[in-house]
JSON list of C-alpha atoms in Angstrom, two decimals:
[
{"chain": "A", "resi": 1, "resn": "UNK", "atom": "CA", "xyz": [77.07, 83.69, 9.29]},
{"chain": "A", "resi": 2, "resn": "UNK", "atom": "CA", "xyz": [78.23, 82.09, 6.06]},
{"chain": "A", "resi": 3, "resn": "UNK", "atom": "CA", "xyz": [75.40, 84.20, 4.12]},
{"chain": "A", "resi": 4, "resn": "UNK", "atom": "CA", "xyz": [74.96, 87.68, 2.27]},
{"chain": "A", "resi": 5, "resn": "UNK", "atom": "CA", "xyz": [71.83, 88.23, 1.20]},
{"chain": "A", "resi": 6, "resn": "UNK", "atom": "CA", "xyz": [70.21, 91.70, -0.44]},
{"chain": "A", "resi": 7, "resn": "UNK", "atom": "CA", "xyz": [67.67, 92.58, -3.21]},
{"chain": "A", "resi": 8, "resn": "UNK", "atom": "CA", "xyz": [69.09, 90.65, -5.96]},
{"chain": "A", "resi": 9, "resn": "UNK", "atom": "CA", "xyz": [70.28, 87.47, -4.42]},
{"chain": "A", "resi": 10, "resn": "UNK", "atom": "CA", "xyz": [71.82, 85.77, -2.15]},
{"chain": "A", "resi": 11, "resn": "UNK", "atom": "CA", "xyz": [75.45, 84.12, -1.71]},
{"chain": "A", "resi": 12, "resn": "UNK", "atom": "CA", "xyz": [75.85, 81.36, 0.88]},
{"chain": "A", "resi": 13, "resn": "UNK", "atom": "CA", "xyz": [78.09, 78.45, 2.13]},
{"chain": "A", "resi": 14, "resn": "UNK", "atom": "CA", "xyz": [75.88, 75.44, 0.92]},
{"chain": "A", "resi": 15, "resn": "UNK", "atom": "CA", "xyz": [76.69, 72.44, 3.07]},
{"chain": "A", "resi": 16, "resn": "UNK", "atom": "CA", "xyz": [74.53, 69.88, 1.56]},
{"chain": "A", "resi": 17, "resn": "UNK", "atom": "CA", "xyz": [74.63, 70.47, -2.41]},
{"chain": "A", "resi": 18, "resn": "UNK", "atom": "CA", "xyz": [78.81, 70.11, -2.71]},
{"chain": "A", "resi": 19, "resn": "UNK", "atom": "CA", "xyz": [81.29, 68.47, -5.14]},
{"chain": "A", "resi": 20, "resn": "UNK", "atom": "CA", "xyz": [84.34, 67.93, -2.80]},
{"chain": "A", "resi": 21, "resn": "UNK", "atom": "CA", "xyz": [85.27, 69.19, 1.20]},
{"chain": "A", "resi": 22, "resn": "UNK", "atom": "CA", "xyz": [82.64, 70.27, 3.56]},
{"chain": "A", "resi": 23, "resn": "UNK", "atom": "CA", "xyz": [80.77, 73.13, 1.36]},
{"chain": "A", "resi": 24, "resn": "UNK", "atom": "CA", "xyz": [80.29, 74.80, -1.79]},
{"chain": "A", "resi": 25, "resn": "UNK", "atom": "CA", "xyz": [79.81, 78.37, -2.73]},
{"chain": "A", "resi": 26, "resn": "UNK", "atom": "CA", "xyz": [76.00, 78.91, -3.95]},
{"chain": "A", "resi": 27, "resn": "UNK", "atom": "CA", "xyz": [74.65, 81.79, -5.47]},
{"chain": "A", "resi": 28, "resn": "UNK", "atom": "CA", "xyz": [70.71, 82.69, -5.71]},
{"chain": "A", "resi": 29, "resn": "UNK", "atom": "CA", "xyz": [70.23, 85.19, -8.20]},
{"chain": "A", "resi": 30, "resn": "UNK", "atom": "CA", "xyz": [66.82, 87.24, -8.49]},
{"chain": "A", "resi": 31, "resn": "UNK", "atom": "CA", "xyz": [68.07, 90.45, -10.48]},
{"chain": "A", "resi": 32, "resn": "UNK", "atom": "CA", "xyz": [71.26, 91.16, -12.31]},
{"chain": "A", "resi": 33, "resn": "UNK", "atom": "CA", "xyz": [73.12, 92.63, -15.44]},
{"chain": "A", "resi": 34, "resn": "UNK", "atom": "CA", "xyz": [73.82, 90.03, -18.53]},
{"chain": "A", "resi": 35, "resn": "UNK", "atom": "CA", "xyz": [77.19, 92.39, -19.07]},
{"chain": "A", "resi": 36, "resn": "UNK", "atom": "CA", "xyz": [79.74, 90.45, -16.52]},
{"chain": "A", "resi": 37, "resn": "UNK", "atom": "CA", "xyz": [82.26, 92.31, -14.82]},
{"chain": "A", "resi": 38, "resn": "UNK", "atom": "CA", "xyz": [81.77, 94.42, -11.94]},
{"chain": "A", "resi": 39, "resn": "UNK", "atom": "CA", "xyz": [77.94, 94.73, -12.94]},
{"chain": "A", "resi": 40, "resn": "UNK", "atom": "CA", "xyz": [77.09, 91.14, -12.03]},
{"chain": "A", "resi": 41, "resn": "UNK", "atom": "CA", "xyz": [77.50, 88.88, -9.23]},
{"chain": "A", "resi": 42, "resn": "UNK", "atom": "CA", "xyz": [79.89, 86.23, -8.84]},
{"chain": "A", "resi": 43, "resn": "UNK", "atom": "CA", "xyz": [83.60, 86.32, -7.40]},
{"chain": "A", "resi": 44, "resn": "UNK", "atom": "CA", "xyz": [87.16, 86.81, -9.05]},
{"chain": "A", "resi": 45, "resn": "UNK", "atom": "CA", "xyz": [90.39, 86.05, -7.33]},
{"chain": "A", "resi": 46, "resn": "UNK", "atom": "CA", "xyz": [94.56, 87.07, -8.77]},
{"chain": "A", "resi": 47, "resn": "UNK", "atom": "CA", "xyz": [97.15, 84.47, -7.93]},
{"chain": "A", "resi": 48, "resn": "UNK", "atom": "CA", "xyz": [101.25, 85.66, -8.19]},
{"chain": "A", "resi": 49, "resn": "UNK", "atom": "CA", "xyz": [102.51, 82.71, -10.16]},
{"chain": "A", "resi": 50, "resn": "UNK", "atom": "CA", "xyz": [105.64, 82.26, -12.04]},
{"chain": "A", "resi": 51, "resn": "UNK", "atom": "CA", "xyz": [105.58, 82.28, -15.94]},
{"chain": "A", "resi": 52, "resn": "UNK", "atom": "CA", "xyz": [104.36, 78.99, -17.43]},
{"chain": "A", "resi": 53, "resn": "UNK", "atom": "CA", "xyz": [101.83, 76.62, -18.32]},
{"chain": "A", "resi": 54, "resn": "UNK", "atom": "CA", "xyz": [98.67, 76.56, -16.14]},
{"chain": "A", "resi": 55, "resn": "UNK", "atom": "CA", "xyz": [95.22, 74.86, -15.63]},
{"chain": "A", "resi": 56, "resn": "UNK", "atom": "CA", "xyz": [92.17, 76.44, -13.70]},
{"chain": "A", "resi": 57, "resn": "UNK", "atom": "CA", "xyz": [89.62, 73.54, -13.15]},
{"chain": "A", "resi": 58, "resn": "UNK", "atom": "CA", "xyz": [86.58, 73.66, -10.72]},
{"chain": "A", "resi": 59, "resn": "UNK", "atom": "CA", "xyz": [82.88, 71.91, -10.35]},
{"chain": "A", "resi": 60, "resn": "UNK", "atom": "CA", "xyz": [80.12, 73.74, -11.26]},
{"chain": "A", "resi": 61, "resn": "UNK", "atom": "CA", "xyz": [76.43, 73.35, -11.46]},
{"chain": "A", "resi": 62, "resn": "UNK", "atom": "CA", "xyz": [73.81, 75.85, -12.91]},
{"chain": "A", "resi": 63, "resn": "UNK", "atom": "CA", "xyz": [69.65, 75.90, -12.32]},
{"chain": "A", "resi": 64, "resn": "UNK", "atom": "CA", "xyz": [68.20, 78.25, -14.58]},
{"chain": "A", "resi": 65, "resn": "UNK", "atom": "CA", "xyz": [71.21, 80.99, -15.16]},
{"chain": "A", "resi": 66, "resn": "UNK", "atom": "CA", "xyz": [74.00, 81.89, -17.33]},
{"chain": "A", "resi": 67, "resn": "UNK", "atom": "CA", "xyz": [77.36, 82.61, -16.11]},
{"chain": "A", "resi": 68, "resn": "UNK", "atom": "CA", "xyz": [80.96, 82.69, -17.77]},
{"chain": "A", "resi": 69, "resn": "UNK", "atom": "CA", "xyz": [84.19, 81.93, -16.41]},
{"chain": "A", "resi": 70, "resn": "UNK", "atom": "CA", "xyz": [87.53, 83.56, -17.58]},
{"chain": "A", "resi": 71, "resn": "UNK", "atom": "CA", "xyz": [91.23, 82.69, -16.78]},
{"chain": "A", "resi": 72, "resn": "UNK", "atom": "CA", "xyz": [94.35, 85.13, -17.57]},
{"chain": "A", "resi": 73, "resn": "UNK", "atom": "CA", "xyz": [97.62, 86.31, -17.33]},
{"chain": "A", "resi": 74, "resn": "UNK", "atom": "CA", "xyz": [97.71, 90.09, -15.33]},
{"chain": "A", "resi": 75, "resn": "UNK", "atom": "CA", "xyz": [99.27, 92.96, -14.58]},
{"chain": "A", "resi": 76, "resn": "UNK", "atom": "CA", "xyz": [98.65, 96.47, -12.78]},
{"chain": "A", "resi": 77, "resn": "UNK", "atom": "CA", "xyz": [97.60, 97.90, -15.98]},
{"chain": "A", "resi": 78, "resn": "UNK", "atom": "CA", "xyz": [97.01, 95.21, -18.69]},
{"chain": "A", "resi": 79, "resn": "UNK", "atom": "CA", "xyz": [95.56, 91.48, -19.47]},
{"chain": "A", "resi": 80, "resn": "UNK", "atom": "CA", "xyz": [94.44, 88.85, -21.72]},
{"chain": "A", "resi": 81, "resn": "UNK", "atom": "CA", "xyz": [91.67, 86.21, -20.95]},
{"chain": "A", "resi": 82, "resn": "UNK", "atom": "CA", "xyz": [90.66, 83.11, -22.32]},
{"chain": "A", "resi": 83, "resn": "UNK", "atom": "CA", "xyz": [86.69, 82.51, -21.87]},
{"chain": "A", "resi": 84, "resn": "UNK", "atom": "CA", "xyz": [84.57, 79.71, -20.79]},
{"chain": "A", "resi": 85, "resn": "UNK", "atom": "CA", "xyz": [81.29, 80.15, -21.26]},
{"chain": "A", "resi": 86, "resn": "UNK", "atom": "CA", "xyz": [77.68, 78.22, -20.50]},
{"chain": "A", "resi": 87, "resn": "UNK", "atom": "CA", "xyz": [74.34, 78.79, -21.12]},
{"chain": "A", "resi": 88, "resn": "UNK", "atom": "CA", "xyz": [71.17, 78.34, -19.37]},
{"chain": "A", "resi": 89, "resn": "UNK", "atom": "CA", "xyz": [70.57, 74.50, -20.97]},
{"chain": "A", "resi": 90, "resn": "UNK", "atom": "CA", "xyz": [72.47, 73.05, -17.74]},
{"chain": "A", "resi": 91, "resn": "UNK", "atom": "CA", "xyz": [70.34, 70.51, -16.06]},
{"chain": "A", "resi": 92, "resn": "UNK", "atom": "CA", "xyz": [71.40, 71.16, -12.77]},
{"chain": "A", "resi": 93, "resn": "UNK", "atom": "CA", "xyz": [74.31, 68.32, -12.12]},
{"chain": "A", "resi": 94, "resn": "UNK", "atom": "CA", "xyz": [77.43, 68.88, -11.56]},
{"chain": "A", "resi": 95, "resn": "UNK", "atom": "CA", "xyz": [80.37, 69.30, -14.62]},
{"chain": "A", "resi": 96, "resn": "UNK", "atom": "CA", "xyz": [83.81, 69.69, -14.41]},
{"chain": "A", "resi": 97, "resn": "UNK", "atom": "CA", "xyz": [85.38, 72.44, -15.93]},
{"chain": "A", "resi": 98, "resn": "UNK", "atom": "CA", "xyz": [89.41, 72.62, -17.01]},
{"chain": "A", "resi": 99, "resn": "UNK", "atom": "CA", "xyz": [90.69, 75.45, -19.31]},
{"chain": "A", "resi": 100, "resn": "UNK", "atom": "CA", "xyz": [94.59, 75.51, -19.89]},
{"chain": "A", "resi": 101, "resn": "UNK", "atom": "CA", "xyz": [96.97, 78.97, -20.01]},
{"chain": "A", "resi": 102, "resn": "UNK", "atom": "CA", "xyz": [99.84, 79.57, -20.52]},
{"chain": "A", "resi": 103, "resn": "UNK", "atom": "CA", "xyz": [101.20, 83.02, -17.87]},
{"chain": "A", "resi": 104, "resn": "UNK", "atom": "CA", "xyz": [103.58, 85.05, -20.05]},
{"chain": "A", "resi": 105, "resn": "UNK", "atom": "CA", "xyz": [106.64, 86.81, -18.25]},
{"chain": "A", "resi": 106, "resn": "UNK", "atom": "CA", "xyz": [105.13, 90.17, -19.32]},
{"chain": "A", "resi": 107, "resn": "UNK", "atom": "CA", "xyz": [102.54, 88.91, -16.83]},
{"chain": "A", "resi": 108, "resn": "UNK", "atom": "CA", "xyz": [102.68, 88.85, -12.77]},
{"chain": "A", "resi": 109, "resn": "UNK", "atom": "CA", "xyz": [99.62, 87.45, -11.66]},
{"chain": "A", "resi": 110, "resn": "UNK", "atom": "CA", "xyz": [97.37, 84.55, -12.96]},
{"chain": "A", "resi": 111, "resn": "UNK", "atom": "CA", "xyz": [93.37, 86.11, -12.76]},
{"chain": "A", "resi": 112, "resn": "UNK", "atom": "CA", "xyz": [90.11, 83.70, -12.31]},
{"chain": "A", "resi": 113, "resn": "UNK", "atom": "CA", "xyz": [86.92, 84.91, -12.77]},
{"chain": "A", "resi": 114, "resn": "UNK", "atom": "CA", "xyz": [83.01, 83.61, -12.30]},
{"chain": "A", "resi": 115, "resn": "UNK", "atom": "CA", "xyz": [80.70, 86.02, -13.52]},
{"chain": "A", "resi": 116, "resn": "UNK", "atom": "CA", "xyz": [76.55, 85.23, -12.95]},
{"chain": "A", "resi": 117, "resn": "UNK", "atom": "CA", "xyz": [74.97, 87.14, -16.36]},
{"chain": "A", "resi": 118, "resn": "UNK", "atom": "CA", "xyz": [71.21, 85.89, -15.69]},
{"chain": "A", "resi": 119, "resn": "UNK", "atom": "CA", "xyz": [68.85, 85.02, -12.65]},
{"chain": "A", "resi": 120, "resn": "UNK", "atom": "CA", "xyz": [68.93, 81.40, -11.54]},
{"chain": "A", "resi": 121, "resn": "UNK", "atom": "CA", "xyz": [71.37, 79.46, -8.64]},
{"chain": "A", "resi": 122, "resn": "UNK", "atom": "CA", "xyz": [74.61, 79.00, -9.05]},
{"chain": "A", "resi": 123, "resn": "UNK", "atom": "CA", "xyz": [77.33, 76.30, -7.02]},
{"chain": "A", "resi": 124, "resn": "UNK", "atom": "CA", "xyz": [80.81, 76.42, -7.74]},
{"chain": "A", "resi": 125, "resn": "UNK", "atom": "CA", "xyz": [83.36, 73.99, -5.81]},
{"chain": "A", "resi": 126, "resn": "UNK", "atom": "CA", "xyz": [86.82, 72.66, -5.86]},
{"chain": "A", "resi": 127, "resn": "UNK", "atom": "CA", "xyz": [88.54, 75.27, -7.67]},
{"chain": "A", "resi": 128, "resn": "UNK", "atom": "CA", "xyz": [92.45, 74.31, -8.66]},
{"chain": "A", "resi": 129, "resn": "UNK", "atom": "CA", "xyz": [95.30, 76.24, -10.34]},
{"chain": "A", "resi": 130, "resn": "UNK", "atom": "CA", "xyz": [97.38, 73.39, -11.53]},
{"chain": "A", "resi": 131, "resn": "UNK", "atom": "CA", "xyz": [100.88, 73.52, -12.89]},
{"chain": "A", "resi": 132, "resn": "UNK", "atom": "CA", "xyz": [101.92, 71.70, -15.43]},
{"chain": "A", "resi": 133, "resn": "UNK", "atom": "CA", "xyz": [102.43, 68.32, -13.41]},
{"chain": "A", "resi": 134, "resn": "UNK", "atom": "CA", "xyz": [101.93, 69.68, -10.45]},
{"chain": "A", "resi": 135, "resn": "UNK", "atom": "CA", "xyz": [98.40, 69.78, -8.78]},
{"chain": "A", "resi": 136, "resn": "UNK", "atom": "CA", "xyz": [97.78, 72.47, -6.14]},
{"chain": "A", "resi": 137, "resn": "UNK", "atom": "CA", "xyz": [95.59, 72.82, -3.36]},
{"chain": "A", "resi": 138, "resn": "UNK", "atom": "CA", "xyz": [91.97, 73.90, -3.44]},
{"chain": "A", "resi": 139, "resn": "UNK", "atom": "CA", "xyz": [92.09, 77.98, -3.55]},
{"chain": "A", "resi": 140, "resn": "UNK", "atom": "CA", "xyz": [91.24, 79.30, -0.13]},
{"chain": "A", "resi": 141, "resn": "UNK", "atom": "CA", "xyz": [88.31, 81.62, 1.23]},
{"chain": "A", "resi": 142, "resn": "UNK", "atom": "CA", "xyz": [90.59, 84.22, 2.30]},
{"chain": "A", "resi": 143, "resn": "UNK", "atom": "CA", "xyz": [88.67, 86.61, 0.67]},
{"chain": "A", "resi": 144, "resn": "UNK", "atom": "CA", "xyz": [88.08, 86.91, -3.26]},
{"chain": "A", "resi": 145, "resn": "UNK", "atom": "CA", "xyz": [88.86, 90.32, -4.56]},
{"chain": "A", "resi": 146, "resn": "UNK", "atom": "CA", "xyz": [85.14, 90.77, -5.42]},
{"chain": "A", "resi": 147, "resn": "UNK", "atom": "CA", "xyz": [81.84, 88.76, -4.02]},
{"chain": "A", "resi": 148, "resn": "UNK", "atom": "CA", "xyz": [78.07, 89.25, -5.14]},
{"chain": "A", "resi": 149, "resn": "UNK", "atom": "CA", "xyz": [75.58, 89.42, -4.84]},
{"chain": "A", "resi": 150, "resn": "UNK", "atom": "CA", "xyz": [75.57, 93.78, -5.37]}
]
């Protein structure tokens, strides 16, 4: 319960390394692809949100790996991503992280994304889609369109 664990890694509710609430999502990576995408671990999740200005923010906190985060407009068959990237110089505390976009009309759905692209553990906690003025709540655990570790 509240753990998936396989040959490359391991992905886990972490109850005593967190930023806000009761937990954070931790990832212990062993083996995976520097590519991103479906090839390495971490989780992704598409919001329906009305066209305007938008602000993904989270805590996150890196021993040893690499990852990149993305943010951007969606729709069935198209998209456009702004990047947020970090290397492996982290020293293990906790950062905040805010990017700002702005969801075009031509766009349905609002896309976050946390790709891990080297071995090393991973926490990421408190993640917000805020409005522009308006803070919503934390995103839930209902299920993020893809998990890792593969």
């Amino acid at each position: 319960p509240g753990r998936v664990v396989d040959e490359s890694g391991a992905l886990l509710f972490d109850r005593a390394d967190k930023k806000e609430g009761a937990q954070s999502l931790a990832f212990a990576i062993r083996d995976c692809s520097p590519d991103g995408g479906w090839r390495s671990p971490g989780i992704s999740r598409e919001i329906a949100l009305a066209p305007g200005d938008y602000t993904v923010r989270f805590w996150i906190k890196s021993q040893g790996c690499q990852w990149t985060a993305s943010i951007g407009g969606v729709t069935a068959m198209t998209g456009s991503h702004v990047r947020v990237r970090s290397a492996a110089e982290d020293d293990g505390s906790w950062r905040h992280v805010a990017q700002s976009y702005t969801l075009t009309p031509d766009c349905d759905r609002l896309r976050f994304e946390l790709d891990i692209t080297s071995p090393g553990k991973l926490w990421i906690d408190d993640v917000r889609i805020e409005a522009r003025g308006i803070t919503s709540e934390s995103t839930d655990a209902e299920g993020p369109a893809r998990s890792a570790p593969r």
